[in-house]
GROMACS .gro file of C-alpha atoms in nm:
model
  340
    1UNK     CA    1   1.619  -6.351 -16.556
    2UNK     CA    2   1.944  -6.277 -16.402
    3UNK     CA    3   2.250  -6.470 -16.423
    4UNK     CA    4   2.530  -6.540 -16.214
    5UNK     CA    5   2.885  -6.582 -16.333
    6UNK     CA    6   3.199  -6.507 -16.113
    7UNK     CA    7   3.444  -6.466 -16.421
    8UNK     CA    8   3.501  -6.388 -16.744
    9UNK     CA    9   3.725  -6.600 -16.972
   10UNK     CA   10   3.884  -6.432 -17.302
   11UNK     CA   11   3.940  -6.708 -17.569
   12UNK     CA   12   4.178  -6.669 -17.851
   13UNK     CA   13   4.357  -6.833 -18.091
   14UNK     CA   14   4.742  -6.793 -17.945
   15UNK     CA   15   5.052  -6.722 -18.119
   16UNK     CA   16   5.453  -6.791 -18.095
   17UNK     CA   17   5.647  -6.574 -17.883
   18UNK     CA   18   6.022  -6.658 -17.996
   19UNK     CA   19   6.164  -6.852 -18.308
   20UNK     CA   20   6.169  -7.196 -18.088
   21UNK     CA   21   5.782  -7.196 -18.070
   22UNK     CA   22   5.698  -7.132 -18.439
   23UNK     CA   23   5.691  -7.465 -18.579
   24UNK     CA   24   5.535  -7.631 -18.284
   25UNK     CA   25   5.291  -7.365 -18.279
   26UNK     CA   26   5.188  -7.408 -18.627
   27UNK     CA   27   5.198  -7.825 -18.598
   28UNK     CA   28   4.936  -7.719 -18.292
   29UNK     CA   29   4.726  -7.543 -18.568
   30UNK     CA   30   4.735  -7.692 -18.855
   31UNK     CA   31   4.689  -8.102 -18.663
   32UNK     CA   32   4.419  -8.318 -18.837
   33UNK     CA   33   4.406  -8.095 -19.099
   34UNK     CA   34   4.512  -8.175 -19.499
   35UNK     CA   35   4.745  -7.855 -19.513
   36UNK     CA   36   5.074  -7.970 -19.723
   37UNK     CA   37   5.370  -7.909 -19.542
   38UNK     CA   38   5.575  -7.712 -19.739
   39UNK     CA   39   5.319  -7.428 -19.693
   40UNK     CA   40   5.319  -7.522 -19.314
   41UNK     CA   41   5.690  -7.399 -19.362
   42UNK     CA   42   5.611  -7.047 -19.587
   43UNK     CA   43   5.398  -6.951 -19.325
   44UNK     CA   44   5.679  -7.016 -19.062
   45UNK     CA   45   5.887  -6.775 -19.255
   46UNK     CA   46   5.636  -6.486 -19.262
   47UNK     CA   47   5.686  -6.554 -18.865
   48UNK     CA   48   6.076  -6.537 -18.896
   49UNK     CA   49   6.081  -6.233 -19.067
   50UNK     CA   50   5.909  -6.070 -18.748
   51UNK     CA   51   6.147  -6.236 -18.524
   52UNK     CA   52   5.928  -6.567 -18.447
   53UNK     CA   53   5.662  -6.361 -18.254
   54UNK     CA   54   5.344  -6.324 -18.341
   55UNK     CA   55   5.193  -5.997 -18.176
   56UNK     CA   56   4.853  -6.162 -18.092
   57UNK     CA   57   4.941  -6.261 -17.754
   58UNK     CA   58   5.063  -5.892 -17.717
   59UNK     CA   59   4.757  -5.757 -17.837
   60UNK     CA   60   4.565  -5.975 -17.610
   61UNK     CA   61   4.754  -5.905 -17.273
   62UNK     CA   62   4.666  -5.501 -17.406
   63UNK     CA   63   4.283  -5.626 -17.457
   64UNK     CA   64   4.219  -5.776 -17.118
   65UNK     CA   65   4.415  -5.457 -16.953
   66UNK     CA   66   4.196  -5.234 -17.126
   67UNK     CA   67   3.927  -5.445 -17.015
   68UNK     CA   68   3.994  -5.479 -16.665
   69UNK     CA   69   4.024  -5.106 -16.670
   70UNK     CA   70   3.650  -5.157 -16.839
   71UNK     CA   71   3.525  -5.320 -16.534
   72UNK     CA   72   3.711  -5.169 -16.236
   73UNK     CA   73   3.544  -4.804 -16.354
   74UNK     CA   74   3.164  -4.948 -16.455
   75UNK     CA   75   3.148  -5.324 -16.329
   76UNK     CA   76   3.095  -5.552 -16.331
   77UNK     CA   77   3.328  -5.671 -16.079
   78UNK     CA   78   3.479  -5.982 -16.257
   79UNK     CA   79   3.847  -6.139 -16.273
   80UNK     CA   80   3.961  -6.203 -16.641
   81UNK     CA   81   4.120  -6.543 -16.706
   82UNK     CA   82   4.263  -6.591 -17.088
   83UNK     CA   83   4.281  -6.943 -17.285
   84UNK     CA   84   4.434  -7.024 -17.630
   85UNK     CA   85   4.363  -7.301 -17.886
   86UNK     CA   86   4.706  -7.298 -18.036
   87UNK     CA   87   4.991  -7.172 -17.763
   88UNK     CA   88   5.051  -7.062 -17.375
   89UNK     CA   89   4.879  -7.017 -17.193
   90UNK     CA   90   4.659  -7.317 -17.281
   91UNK     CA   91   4.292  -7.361 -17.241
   92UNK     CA   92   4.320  -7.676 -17.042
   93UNK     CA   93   4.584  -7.479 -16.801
   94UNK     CA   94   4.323  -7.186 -16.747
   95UNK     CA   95   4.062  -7.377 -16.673
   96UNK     CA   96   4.285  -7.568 -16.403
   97UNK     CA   97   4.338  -7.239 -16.274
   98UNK     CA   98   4.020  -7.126 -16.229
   99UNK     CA   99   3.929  -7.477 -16.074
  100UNK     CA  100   4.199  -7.404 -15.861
  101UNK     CA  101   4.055  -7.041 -15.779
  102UNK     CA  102   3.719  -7.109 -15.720
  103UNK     CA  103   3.580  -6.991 -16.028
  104UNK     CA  104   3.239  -7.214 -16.083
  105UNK     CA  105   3.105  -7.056 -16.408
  106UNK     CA  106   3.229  -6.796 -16.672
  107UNK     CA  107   3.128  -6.580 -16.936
  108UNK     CA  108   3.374  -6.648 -17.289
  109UNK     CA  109   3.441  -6.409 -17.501
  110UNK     CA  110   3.596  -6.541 -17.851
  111UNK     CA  111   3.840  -6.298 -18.004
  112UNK     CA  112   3.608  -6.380 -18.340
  113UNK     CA  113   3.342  -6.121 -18.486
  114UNK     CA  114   3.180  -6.405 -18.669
  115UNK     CA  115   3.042  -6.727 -18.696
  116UNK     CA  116   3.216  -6.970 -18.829
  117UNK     CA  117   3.377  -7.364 -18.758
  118UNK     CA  118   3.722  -7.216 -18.647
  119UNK     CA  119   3.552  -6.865 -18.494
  120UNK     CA  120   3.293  -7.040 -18.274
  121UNK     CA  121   3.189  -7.432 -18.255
  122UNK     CA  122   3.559  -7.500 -18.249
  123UNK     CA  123   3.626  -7.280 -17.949
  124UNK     CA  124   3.325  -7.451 -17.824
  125UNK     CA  125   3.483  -7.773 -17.843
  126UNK     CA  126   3.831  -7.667 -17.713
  127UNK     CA  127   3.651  -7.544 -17.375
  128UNK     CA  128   3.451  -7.872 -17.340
  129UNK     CA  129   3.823  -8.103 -17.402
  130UNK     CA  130   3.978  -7.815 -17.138
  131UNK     CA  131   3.672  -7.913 -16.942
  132UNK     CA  132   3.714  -8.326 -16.965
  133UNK     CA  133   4.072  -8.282 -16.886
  134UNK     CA  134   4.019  -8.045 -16.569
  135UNK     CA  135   3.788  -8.295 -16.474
  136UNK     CA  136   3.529  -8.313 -16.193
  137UNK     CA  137   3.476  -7.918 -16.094
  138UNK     CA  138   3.621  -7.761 -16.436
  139UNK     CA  139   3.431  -7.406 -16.460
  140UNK     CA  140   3.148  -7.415 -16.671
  141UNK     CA  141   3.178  -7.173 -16.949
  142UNK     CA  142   2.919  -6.942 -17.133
  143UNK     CA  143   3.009  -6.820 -17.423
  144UNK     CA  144   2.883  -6.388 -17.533
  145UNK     CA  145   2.718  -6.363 -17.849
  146UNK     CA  146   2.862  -6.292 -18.179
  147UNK     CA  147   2.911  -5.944 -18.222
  148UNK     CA  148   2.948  -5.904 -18.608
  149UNK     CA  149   2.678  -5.634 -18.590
  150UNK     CA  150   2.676  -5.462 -18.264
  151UNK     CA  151   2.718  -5.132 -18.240
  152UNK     CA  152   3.033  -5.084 -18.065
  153UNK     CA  153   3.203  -5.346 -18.347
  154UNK     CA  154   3.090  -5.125 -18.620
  155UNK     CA  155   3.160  -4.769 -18.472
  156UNK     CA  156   3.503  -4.892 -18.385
  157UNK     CA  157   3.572  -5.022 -18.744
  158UNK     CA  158   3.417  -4.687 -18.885
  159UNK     CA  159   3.684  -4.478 -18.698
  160UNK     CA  160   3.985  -4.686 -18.790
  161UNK     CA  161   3.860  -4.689 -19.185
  162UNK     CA  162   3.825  -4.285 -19.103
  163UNK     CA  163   4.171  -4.287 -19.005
  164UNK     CA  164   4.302  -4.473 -19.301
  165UNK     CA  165   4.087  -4.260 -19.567
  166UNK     CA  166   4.271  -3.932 -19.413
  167UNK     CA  167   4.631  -4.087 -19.502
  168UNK     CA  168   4.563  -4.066 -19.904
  169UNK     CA  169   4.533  -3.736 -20.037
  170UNK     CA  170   4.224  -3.534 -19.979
  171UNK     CA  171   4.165  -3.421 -20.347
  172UNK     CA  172   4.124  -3.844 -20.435
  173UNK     CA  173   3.993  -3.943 -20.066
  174UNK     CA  174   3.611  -3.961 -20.197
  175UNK     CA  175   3.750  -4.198 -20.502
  176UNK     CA  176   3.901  -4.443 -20.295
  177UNK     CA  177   3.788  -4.798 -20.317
  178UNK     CA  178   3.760  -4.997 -19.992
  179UNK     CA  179   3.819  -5.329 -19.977
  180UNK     CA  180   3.665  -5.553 -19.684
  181UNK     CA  181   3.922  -5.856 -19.571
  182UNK     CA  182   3.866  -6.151 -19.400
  183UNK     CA  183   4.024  -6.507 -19.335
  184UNK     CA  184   3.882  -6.738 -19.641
  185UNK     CA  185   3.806  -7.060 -19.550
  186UNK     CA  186   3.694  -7.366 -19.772
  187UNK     CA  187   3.406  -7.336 -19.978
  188UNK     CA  188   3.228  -7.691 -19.783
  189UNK     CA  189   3.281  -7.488 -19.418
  190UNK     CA  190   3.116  -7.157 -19.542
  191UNK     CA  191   2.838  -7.385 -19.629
  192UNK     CA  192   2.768  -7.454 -19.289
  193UNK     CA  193   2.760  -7.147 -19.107
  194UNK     CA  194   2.710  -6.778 -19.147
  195UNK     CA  195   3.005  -6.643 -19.231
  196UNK     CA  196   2.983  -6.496 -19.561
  197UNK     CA  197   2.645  -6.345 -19.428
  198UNK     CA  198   2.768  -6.186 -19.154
  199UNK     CA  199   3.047  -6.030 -19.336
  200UNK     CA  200   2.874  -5.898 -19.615
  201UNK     CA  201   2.622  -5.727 -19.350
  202UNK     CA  202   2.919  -5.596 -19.098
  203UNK     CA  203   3.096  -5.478 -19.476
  204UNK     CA  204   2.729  -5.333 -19.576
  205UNK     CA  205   2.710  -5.164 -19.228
  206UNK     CA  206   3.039  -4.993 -19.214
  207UNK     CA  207   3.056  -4.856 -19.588
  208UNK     CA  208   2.768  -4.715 -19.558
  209UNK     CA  209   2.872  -4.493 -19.275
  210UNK     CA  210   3.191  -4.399 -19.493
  211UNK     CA  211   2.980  -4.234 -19.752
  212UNK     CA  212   3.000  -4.350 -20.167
  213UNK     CA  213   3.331  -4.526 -20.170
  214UNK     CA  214   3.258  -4.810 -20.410
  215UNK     CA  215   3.369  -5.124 -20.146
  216UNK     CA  216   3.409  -5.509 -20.221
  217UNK     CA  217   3.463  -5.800 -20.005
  218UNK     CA  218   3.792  -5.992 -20.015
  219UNK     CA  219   3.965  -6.294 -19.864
  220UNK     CA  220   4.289  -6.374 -19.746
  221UNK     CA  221   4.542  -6.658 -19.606
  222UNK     CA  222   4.408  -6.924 -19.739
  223UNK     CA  223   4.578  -7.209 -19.653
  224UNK     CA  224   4.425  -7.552 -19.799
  225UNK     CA  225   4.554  -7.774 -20.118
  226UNK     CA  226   4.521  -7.569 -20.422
  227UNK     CA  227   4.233  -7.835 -20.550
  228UNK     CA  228   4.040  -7.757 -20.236
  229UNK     CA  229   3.798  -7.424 -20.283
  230UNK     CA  230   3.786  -7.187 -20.026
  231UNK     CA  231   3.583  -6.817 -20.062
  232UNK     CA  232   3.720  -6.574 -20.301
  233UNK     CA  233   3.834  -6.344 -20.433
  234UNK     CA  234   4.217  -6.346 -20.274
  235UNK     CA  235   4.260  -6.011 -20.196
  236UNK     CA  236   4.609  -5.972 -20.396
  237UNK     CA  237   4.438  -6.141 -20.729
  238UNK     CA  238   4.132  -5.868 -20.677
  239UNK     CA  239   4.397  -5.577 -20.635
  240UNK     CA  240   4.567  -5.732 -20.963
  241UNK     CA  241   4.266  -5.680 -21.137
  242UNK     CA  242   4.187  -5.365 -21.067
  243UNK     CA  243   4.552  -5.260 -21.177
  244UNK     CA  244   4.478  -5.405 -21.484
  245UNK     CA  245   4.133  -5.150 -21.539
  246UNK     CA  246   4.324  -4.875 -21.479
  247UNK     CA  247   4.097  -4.592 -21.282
  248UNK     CA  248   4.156  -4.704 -20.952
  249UNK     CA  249   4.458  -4.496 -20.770
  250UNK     CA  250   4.371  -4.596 -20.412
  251UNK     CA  251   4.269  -4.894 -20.192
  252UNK     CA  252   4.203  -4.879 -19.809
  253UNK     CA  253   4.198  -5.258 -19.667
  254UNK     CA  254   3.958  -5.327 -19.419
  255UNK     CA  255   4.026  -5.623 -19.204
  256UNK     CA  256   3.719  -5.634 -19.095
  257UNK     CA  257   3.711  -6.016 -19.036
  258UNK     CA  258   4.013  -5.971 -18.754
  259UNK     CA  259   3.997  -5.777 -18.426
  260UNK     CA  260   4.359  -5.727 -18.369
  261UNK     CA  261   4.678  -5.681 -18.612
  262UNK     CA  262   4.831  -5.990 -18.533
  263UNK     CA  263   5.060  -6.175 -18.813
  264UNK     CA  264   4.741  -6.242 -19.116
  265UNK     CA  265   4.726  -5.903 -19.135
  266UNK     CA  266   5.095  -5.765 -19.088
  267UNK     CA  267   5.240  -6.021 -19.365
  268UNK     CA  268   4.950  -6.067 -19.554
  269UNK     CA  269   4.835  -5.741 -19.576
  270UNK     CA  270   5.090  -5.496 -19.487
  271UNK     CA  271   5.319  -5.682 -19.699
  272UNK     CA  272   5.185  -5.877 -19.945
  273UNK     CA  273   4.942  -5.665 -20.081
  274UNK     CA  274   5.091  -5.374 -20.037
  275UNK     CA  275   5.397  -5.518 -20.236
  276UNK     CA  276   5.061  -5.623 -20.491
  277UNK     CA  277   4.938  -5.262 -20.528
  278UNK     CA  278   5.279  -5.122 -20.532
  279UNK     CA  279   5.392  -5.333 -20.847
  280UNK     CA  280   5.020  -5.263 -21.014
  281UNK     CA  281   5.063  -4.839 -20.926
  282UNK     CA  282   4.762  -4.852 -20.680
  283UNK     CA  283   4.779  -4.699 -20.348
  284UNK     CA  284   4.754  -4.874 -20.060
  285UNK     CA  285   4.641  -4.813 -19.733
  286UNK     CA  286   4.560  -5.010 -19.447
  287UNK     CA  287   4.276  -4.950 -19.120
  288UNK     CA  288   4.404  -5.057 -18.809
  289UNK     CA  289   4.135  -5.341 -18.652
  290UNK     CA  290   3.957  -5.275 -18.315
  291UNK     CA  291   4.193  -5.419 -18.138
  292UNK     CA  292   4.154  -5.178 -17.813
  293UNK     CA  293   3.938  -4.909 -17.933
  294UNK     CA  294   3.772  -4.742 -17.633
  295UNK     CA  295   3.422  -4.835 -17.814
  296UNK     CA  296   3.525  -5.184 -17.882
  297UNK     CA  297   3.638  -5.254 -17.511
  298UNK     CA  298   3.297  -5.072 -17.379
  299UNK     CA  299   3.104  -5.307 -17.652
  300UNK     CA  300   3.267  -5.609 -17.457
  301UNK     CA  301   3.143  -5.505 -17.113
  302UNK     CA  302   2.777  -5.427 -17.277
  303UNK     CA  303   2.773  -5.771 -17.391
  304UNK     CA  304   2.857  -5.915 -17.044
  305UNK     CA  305   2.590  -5.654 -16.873
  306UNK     CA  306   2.318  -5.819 -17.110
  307UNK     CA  307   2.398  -6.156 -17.017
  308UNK     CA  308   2.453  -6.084 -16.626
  309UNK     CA  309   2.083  -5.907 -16.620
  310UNK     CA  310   1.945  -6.113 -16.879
  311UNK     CA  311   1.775  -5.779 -17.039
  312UNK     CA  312   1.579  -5.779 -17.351
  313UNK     CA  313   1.757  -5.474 -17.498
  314UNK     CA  314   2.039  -5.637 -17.682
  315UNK     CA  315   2.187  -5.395 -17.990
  316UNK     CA  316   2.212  -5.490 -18.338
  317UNK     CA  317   2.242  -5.316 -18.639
  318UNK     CA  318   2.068  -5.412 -18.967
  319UNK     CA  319   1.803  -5.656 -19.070
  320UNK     CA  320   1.951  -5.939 -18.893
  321UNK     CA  321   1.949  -5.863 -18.567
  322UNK     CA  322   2.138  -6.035 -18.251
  323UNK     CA  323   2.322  -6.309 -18.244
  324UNK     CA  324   2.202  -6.550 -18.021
  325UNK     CA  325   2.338  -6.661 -17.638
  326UNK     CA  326   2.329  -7.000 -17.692
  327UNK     CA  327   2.423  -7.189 -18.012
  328UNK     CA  328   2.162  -7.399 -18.145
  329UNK     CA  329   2.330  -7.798 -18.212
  330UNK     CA  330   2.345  -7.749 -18.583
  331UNK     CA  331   2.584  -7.425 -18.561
  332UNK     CA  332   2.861  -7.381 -18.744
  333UNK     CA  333   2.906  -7.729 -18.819
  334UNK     CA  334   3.276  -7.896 -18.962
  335UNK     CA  335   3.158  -7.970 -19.320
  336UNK     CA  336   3.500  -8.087 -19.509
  337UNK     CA  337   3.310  -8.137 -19.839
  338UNK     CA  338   2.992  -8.013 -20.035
  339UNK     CA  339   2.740  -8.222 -20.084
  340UNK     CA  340   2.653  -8.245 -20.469
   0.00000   0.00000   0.00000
């Protein structure tokens, strides 16, 4: 069955765009949440250090130009509205402008590869309070599936590992160990979604199509009270260790669990662990994420195709198949604590 939309609304997380906005932006993220303060403040110096901007809204603007581009060549024929969570433009803004346009219903498409509380339900939830505070003839919003395992996701990722491999030396390329990084979050939240699934399969599905590097998964930025657990292992405690065994001379990260190099991945990776590896004599080497890989922005439009035409043919690699359209009430719930 076909659908109609007149839209397409690109829903992200938002970042600070001058040293004025950092702390307000991270008192937007980190509200209602038990994160102490004084770490609240470390992570507003890894923002100082690149000038108080965080390239995600950068990276973003680049997206939905490369999209446009997308569309205006093979349609569909949409305008592309953006929304943040965290910082300008705001989702409760957007949505008043596409009130304001005309725009009656939407197709979303979270800048999150997985499913998770903060990758999915919340975004969810920050559309429907943009929604209630639009008020009568807010745009309804669809949201495109999670793409974890599409095609487009993976062949992207495969080309930017490709790239990384070919910056350490060819005669220890086929030795190098890959490591797979993603956000961690607590222990109780993984519980109650598919997170840790869907990362091990998108990790499964790229290293196998980068031959017999030995890979692992990692996690990064946690950002909870140390007696809270969140996933492990932390990606600069794993590099540690393999320091310490002694037959590892090269590591290409993976951030597999972000689709653009916004500040996670500059300070955490391209700093922190590199510092790590440095200090243990490993090599380090980092893949640039999707971010506007031709095959990544085509993979966007071939999600909004599917839903538009409502087709049957919907492309997933693996065992697990597609994501689905329209998540079920139970999906990726807020659990703060496991049941024991």
């Amino acid at each position: 069955m076909k659908n109609e939309y007149d839209a397409i609304l690109v829903v992200s997380f938002g970042g600070p765009e001058g040293p004025d906005d950092v702390i307000p932006f991270l008192e937007n993220v980190l509200r209602g949440k038990n994160v102490p303060r004084e770490r609240m403040l470390e992570v507003a110096e890894h923002y100082q250090q690149f000038g108080g901007v965080s390239p995600i809204n950068g990276q973003n603007r680049a997206l939905i130009a490369a999209l446009e581009q997308e569309l205006a060549v093979h349609g569909p024929q949409l305008p592309i509205y953006w929304g943040n969570r965290n910082w300008n433009p705001l989702l409760p803004d957007t949505l008043a402008q596409m009130k304001q346009d005309g725009i009656q219903r939407a197709l979303g498409f979270f800048t999150s590869a997985f499913s998770s509380y903060s990758g999915c339900r919340q975004y969810r939830e920050d559309i429907q309070r943009a929604q209630e505070t639009v008020g009568a003839g807010a745009p309804d919003v669809d949201k495109l599936r999670m793409f974890y395992n599409h095609p487009g996701f993976i062949e992207a990722t495969v080309e930017r590992a490709n790239e990384a491999l070919s910056e350490i030396p060819v005669e220890r390329r086929d030795r190098a160990t890959i490591l797979f990084s993603a956000h961690s979050i607590p222990l109780a939240m993984a519980a109650g979604c598919q997170y840790e699934v869907q990362l091990a399969e998108s990790a499964r599905l790229v290293s196998e199509r980068l031959g017999t590097h030995p890979w692992h998964l990692v996690y990064q930025s946690r950002s909870g009270p140390p007696h809270q657990p969140w996933l492990e292992p932390d990606i600069c405690d794993f590099i540690t260790e393999l320091g310490k065994q002694g037959d590892v001379q090269d590591v290409v990260i993976i951030p597999i669990g972000f689709v653009s190099d916004h500040m996670e991945v500059l300070f955490d990776l391209d700093t922190e662990a590199k510092q790590v590896g440095g200090e243990v004599g490993i090599n380090v080497a980092r893949a640039k994420t999707v971010g506007v890989h031709p095959r990544f922005i085509s993979m966007i439009r071939e999600l909004i195709e599917e839903r538009i035409s409502g087709t049957e043919d919907r492309p997933a690699l693996g065992p697990l198949g597609p994501s689905h359209d329209v998540c079920p009430v139970d999906c990726c719930l807020r659990v703060t604590e496991i049941k024991r």
